[in-house]
mmCIF file of C-alpha atoms in Angstrom:
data_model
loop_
_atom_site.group_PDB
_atom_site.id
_atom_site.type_symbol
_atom_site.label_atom_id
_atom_site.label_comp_id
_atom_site.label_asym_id
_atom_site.label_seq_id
_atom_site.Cartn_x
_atom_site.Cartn_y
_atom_site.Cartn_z
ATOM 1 C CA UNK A 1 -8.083 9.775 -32.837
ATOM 2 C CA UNK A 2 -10.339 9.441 -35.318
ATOM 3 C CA UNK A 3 -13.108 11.589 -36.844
ATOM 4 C CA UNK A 4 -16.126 10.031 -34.590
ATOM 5 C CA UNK A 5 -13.738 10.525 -31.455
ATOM 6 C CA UNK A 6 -13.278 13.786 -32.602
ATOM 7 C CA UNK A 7 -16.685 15.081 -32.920
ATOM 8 C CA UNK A 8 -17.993 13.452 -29.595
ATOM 9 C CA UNK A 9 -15.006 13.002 -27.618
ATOM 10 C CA UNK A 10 -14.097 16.572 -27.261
ATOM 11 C CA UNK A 11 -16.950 18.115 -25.561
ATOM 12 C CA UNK A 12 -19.292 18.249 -28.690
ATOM 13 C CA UNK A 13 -17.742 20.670 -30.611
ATOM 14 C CA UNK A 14 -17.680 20.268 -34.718
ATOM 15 C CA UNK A 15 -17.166 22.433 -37.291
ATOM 16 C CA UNK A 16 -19.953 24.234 -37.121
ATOM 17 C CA UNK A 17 -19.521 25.195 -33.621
ATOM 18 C CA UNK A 18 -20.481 23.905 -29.925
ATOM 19 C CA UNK A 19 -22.878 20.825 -30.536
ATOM 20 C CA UNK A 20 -26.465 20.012 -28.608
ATOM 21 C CA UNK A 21 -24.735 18.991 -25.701
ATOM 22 C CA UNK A 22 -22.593 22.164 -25.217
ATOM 23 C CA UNK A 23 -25.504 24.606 -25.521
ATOM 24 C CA UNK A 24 -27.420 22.446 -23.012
ATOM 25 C CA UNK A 25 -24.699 22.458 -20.378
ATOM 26 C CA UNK A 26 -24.146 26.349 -21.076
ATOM 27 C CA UNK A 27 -27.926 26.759 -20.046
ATOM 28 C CA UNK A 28 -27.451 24.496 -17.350
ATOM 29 C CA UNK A 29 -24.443 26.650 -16.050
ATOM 30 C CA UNK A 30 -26.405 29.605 -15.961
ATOM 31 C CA UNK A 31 -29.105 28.374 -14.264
ATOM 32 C CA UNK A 32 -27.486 26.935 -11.482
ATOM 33 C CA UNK A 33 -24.816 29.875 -11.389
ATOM 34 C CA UNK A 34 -26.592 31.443 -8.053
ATOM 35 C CA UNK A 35 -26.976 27.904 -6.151
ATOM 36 C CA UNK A 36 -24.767 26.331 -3.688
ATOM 37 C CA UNK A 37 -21.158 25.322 -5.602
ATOM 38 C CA UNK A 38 -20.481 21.666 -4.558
ATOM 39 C CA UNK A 39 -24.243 21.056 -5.261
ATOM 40 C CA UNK A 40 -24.643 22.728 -8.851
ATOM 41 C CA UNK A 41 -21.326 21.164 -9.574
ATOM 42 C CA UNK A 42 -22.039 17.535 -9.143
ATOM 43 C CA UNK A 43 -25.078 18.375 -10.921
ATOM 44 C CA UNK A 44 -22.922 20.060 -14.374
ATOM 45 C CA UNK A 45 -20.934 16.613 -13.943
ATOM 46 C CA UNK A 46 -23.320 14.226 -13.917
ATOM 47 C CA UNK A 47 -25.230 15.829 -16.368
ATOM 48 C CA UNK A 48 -22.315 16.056 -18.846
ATOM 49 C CA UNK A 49 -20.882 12.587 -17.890
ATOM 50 C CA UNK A 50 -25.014 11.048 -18.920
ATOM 51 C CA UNK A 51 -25.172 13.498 -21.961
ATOM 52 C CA UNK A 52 -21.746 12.306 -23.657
ATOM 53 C CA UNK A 53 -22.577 8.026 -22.677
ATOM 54 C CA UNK A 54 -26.539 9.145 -24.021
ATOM 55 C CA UNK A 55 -25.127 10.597 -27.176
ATOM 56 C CA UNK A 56 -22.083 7.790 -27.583
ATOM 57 C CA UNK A 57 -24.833 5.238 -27.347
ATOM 58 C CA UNK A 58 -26.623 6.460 -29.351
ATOM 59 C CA UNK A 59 -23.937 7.572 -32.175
ATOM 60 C CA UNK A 60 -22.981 3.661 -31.915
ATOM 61 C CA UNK A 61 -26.708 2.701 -33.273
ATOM 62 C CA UNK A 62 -26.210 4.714 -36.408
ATOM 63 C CA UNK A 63 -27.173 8.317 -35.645
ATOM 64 C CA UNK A 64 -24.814 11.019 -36.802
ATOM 65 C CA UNK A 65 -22.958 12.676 -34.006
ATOM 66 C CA UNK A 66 -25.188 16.050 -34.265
ATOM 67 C CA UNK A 67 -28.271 13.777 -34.471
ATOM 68 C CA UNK A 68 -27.227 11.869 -31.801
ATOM 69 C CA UNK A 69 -26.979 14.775 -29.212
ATOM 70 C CA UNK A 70 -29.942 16.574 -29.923
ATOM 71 C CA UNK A 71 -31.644 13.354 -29.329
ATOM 72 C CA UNK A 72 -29.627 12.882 -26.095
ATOM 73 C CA UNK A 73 -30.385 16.379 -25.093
ATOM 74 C CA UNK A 74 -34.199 15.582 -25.757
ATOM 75 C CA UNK A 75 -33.821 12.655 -24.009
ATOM 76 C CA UNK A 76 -32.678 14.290 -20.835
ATOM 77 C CA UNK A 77 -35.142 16.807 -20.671
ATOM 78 C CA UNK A 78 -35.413 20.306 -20.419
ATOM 79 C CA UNK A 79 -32.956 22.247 -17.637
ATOM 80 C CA UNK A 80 -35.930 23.619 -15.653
ATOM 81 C CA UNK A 81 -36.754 19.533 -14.538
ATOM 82 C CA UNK A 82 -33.503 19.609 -13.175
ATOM 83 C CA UNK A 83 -32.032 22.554 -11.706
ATOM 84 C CA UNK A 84 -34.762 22.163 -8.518
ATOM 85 C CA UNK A 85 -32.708 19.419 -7.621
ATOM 86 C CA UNK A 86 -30.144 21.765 -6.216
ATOM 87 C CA UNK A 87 -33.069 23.325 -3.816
ATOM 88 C CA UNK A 88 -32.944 22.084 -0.082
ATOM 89 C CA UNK A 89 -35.746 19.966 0.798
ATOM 90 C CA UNK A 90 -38.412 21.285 3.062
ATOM 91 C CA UNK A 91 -37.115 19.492 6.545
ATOM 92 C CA UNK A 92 -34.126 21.968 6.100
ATOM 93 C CA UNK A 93 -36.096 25.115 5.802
ATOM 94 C CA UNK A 94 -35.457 25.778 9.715
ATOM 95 C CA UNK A 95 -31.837 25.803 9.062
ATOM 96 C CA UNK A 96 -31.255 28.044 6.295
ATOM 97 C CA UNK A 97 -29.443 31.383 6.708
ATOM 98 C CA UNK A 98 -32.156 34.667 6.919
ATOM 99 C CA UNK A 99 -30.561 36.211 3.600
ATOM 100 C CA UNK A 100 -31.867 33.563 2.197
ATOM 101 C CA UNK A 101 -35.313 34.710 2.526
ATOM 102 C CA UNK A 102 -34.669 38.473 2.041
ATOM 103 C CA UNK A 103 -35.748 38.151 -1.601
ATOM 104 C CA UNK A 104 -38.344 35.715 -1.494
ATOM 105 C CA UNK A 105 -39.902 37.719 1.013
ATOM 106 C CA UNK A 106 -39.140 41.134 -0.957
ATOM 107 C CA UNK A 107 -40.963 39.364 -3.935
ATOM 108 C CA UNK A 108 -43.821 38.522 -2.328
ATOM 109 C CA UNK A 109 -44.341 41.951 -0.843
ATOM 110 C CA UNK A 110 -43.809 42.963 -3.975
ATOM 111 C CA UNK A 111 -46.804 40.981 -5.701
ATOM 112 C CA UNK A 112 -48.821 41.828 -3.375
ATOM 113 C CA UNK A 113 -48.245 45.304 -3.517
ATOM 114 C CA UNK A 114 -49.322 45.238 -7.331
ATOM 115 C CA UNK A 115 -52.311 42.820 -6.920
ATOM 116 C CA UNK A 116 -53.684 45.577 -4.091
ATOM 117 C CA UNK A 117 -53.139 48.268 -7.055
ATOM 118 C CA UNK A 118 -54.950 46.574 -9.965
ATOM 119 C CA UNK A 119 -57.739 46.014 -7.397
ATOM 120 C CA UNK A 120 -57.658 49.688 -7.332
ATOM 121 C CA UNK A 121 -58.007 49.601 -10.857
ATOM 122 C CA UNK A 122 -60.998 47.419 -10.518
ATOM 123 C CA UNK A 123 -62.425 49.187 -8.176
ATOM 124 C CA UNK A 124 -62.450 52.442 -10.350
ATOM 125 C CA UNK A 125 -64.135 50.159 -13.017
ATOM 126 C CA UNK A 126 -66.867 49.068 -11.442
ATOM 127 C CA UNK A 127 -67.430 53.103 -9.820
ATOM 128 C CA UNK A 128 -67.474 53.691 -13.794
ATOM 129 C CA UNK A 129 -69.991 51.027 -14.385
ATOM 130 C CA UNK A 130 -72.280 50.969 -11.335
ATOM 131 C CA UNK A 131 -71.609 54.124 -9.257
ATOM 132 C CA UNK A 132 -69.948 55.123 -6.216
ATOM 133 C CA UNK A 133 -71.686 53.581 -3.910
ATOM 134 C CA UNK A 134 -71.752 50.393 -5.730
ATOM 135 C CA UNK A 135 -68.086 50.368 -4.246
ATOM 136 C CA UNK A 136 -67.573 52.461 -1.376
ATOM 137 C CA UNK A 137 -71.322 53.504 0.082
ATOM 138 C CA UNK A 138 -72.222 53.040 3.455
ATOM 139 C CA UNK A 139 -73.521 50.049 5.101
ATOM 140 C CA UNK A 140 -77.301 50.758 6.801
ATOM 141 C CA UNK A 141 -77.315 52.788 9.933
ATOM 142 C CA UNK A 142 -74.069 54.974 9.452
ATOM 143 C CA UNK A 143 -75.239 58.638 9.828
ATOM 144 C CA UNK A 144 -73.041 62.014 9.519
ATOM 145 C CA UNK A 145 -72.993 64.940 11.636
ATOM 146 C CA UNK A 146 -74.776 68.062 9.365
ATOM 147 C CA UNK A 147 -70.690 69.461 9.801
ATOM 148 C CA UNK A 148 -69.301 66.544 8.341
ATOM 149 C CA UNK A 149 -72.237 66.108 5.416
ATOM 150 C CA UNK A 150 -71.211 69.907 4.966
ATOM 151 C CA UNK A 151 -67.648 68.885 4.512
ATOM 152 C CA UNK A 152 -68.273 65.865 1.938
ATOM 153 C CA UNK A 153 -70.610 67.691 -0.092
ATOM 154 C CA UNK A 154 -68.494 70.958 -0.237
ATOM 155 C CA UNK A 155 -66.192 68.991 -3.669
ATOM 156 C CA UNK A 156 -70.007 67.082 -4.982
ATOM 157 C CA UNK A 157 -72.757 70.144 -5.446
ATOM 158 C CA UNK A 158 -75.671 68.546 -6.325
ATOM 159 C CA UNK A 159 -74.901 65.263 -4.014
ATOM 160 C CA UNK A 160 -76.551 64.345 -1.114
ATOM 161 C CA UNK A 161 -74.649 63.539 2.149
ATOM 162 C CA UNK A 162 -75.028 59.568 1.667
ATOM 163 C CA UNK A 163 -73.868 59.815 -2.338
ATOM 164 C CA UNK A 164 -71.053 62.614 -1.647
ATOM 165 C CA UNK A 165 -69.654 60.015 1.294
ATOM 166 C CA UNK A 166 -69.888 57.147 -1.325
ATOM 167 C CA UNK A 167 -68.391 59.571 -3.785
ATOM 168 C CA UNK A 168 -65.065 60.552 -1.302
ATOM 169 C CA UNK A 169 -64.347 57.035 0.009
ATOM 170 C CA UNK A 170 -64.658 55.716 -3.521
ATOM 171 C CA UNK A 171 -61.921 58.362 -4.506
ATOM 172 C CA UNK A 172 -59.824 56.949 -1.139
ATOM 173 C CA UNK A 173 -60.091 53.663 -2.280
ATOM 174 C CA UNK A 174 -58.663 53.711 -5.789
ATOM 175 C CA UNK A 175 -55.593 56.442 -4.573
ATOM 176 C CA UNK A 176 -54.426 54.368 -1.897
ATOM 177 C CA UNK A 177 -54.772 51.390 -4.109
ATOM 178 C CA UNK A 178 -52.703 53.375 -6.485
ATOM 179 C CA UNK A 179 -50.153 54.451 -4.164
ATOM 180 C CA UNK A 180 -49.635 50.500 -2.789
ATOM 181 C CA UNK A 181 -49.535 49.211 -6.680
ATOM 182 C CA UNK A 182 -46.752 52.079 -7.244
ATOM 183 C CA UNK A 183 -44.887 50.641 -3.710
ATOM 184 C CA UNK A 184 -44.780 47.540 -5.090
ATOM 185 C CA UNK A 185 -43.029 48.070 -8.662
ATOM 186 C CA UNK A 186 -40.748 49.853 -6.686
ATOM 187 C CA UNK A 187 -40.196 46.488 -4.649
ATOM 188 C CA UNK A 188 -40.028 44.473 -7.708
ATOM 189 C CA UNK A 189 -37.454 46.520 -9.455
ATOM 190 C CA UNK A 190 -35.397 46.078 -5.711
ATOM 191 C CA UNK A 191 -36.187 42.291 -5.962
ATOM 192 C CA UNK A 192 -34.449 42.043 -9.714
ATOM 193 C CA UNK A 193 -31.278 43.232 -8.351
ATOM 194 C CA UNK A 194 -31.090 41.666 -4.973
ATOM 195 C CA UNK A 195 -28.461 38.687 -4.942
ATOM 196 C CA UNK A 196 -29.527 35.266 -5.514
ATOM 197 C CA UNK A 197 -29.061 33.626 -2.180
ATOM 198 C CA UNK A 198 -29.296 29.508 -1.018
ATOM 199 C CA UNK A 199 -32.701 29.236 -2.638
ATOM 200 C CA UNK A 200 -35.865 27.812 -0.899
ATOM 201 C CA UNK A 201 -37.141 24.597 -0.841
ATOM 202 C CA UNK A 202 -38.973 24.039 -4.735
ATOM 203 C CA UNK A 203 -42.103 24.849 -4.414
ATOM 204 C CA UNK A 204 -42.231 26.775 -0.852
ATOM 205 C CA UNK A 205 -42.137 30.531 -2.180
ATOM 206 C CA UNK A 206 -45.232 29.865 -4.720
ATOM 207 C CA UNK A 207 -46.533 27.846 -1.777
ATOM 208 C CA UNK A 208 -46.523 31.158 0.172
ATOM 209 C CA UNK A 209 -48.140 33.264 -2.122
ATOM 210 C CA UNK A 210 -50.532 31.097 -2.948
ATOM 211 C CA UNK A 211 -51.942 30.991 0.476
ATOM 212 C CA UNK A 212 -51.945 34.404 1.217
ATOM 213 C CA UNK A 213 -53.965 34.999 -1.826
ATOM 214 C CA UNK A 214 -56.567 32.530 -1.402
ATOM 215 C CA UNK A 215 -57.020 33.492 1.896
ATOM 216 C CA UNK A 216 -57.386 37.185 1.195
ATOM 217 C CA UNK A 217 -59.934 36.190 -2.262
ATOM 218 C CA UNK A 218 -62.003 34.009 1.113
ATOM 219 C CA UNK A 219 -61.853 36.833 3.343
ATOM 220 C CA UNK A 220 -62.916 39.797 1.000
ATOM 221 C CA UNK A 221 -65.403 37.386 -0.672
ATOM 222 C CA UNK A 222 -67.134 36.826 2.347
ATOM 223 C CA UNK A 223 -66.879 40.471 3.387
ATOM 224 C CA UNK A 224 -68.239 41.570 -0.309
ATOM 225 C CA UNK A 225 -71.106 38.671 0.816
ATOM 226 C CA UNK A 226 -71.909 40.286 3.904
ATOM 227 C CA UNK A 227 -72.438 43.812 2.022
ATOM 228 C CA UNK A 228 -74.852 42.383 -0.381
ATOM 229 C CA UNK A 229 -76.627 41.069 1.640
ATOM 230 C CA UNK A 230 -76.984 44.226 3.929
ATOM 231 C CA UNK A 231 -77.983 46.086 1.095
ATOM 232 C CA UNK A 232 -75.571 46.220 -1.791
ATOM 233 C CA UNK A 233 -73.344 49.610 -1.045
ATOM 234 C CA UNK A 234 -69.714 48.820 -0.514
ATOM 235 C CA UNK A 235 -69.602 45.585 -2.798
ATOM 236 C CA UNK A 236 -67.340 46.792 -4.904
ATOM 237 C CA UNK A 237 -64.540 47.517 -2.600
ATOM 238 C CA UNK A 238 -64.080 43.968 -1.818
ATOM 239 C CA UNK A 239 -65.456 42.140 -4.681
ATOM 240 C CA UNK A 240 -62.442 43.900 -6.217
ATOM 241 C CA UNK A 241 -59.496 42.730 -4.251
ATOM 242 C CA UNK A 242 -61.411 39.231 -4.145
ATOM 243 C CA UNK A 243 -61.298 39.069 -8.464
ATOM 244 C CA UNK A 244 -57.795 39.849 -8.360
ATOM 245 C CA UNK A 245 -56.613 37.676 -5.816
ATOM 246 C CA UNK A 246 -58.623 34.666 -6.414
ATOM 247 C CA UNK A 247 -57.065 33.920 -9.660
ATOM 248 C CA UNK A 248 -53.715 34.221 -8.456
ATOM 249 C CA UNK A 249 -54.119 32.326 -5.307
ATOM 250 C CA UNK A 250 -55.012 29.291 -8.052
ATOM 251 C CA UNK A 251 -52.001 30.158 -10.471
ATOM 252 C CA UNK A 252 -49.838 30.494 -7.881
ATOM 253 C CA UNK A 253 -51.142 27.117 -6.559
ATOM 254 C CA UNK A 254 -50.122 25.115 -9.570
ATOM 255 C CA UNK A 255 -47.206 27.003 -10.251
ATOM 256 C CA UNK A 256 -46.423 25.212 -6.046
ATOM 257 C CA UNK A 257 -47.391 21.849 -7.522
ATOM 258 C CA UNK A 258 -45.459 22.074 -9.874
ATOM 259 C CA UNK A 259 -42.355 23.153 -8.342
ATOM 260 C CA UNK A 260 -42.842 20.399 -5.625
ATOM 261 C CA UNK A 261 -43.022 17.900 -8.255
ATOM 262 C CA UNK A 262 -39.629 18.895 -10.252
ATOM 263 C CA UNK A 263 -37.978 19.243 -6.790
ATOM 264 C CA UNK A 264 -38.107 14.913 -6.405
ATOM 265 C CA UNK A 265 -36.049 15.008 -9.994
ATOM 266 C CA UNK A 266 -32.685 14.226 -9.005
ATOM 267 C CA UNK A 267 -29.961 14.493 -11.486
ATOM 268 C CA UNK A 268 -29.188 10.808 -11.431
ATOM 269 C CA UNK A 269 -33.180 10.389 -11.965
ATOM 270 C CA UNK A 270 -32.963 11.658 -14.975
ATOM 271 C CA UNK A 271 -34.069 10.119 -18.141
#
């Protein structure tokens, strides 16, 4: 065998240690560790068996057998254009197991736990900025009984019954908010150590989220509309939740497009 054979014939590995290709199927391995076995193992082989003919090929036209795996390695692309290969495609979604959307589904809770709490955030902000009633004051027409004006004022001296209502619900508001944001780092921190099950079709998860948020920025936009219009109190509550979710309904729209797109790479596909 001689020194050429060596250095490429033996799974990459010189001197110096595991070559280009080696550390690109030890990424590969990992990533695909938690996806179906026959799948992410025709995957490993026909990744290693293109990565070795790429980098002989390319050893043969002069390049030095380091050179010439990096450049296979580049060639190839990186391992997240590949591993969605391994994901069902969407036609099967019916006939997956249910654990297999136990942590998708914990995830999502879990994001939308935490968007509902930074909307609390916000809506604490713009109390700060613009006042109580800015973000939880009643629409026209709502009255209280002289008992229950007693009630709200009793914590606000120097309030009237309309500002110490605004005042109280304003307070409810960012708690609650709170208290779901808290729920749902509790679900995150569940959804890091659930297991890795048959994962969805690419793309569907992000998919999911995306719509949900974009239709909850639509709904509370319009309902932050409809207070405006009637007057301006109670904006605030919904313009909230709408500035949070709006932005993630759109990143978690591309994030969608571009998981569909990666999930038509097949291995053999491939550059």
């Amino acid at each position: 065998m001689n020194a050429h054979e060596d250095g490429m014939g033996r799974a990459g590995v010189g001197p110096g240690g595991p070559g280009a290709v080696d550390a690109y199927l030890d990424q590969l391995f990992a990533a695909v560790r938690d996806a179906d076995p026959a799948g992410a193992r025709r995957l490993l082989a026909e990744a290693e068996a293109h990565l070795r003919d790429s980098a002989a090929r390319l050893a043969a036209q002069g390049l030095g057998a380091e050179e010439a795996e990096r450049e296979a390695v580049r060639r190839f692309g990186p391992v997240s254009t590949i591993t969605p290969a391994l994901r069902p495609p969407l036609r099967a979604v019916g006939r997956l197991p249910l654990k297999a959307f136990v942590r998708p589904a914990v995830g999502l809770a879990a994001l939308g736990a935490i968007a509902v709490g930074l909307s609390g955030i916000l809506s604490e902000v713009f109390g700060q900025l613009w006042g109580a009633g800015f973000v939880s004051g009643d629409l026209p027409g709502v009255a209280y009984t002289a008992a229950r004006c007693a009630v709200l004022q009793s914590p606000y001296p120097g309030l009237d019954c309309a500002q110490a209502a605004a005042a109280h619900h304003w307070g409810e508001v960012v708690e609650y908010r709170l208290l779901v944001g808290a729920v749902g780092l509790v679900l995150l921190a569940l959804w890091r150590i659930l297991p890795r099950e048959i994962p969805l079709p690419a793309g569907l998860a992000p998919s999911l989220a995306a719509a949900a948020f974009l239709l909850a920025s639509a709904g509370t936009g319009l309902q932050a509309a409809v207070a405006a219009v009637q007057g301006g109190q109670g904006v605030g509550a919904w313009l909230s939740a709408a500035t949070v979710a709006l932005p993630l309904g759109i990143a978690f729209g591309v994030l969608a497009f571009i998981g569909v797109r990666r999930g038509r790479i097949s291995p053999s596909a491939a550059p």
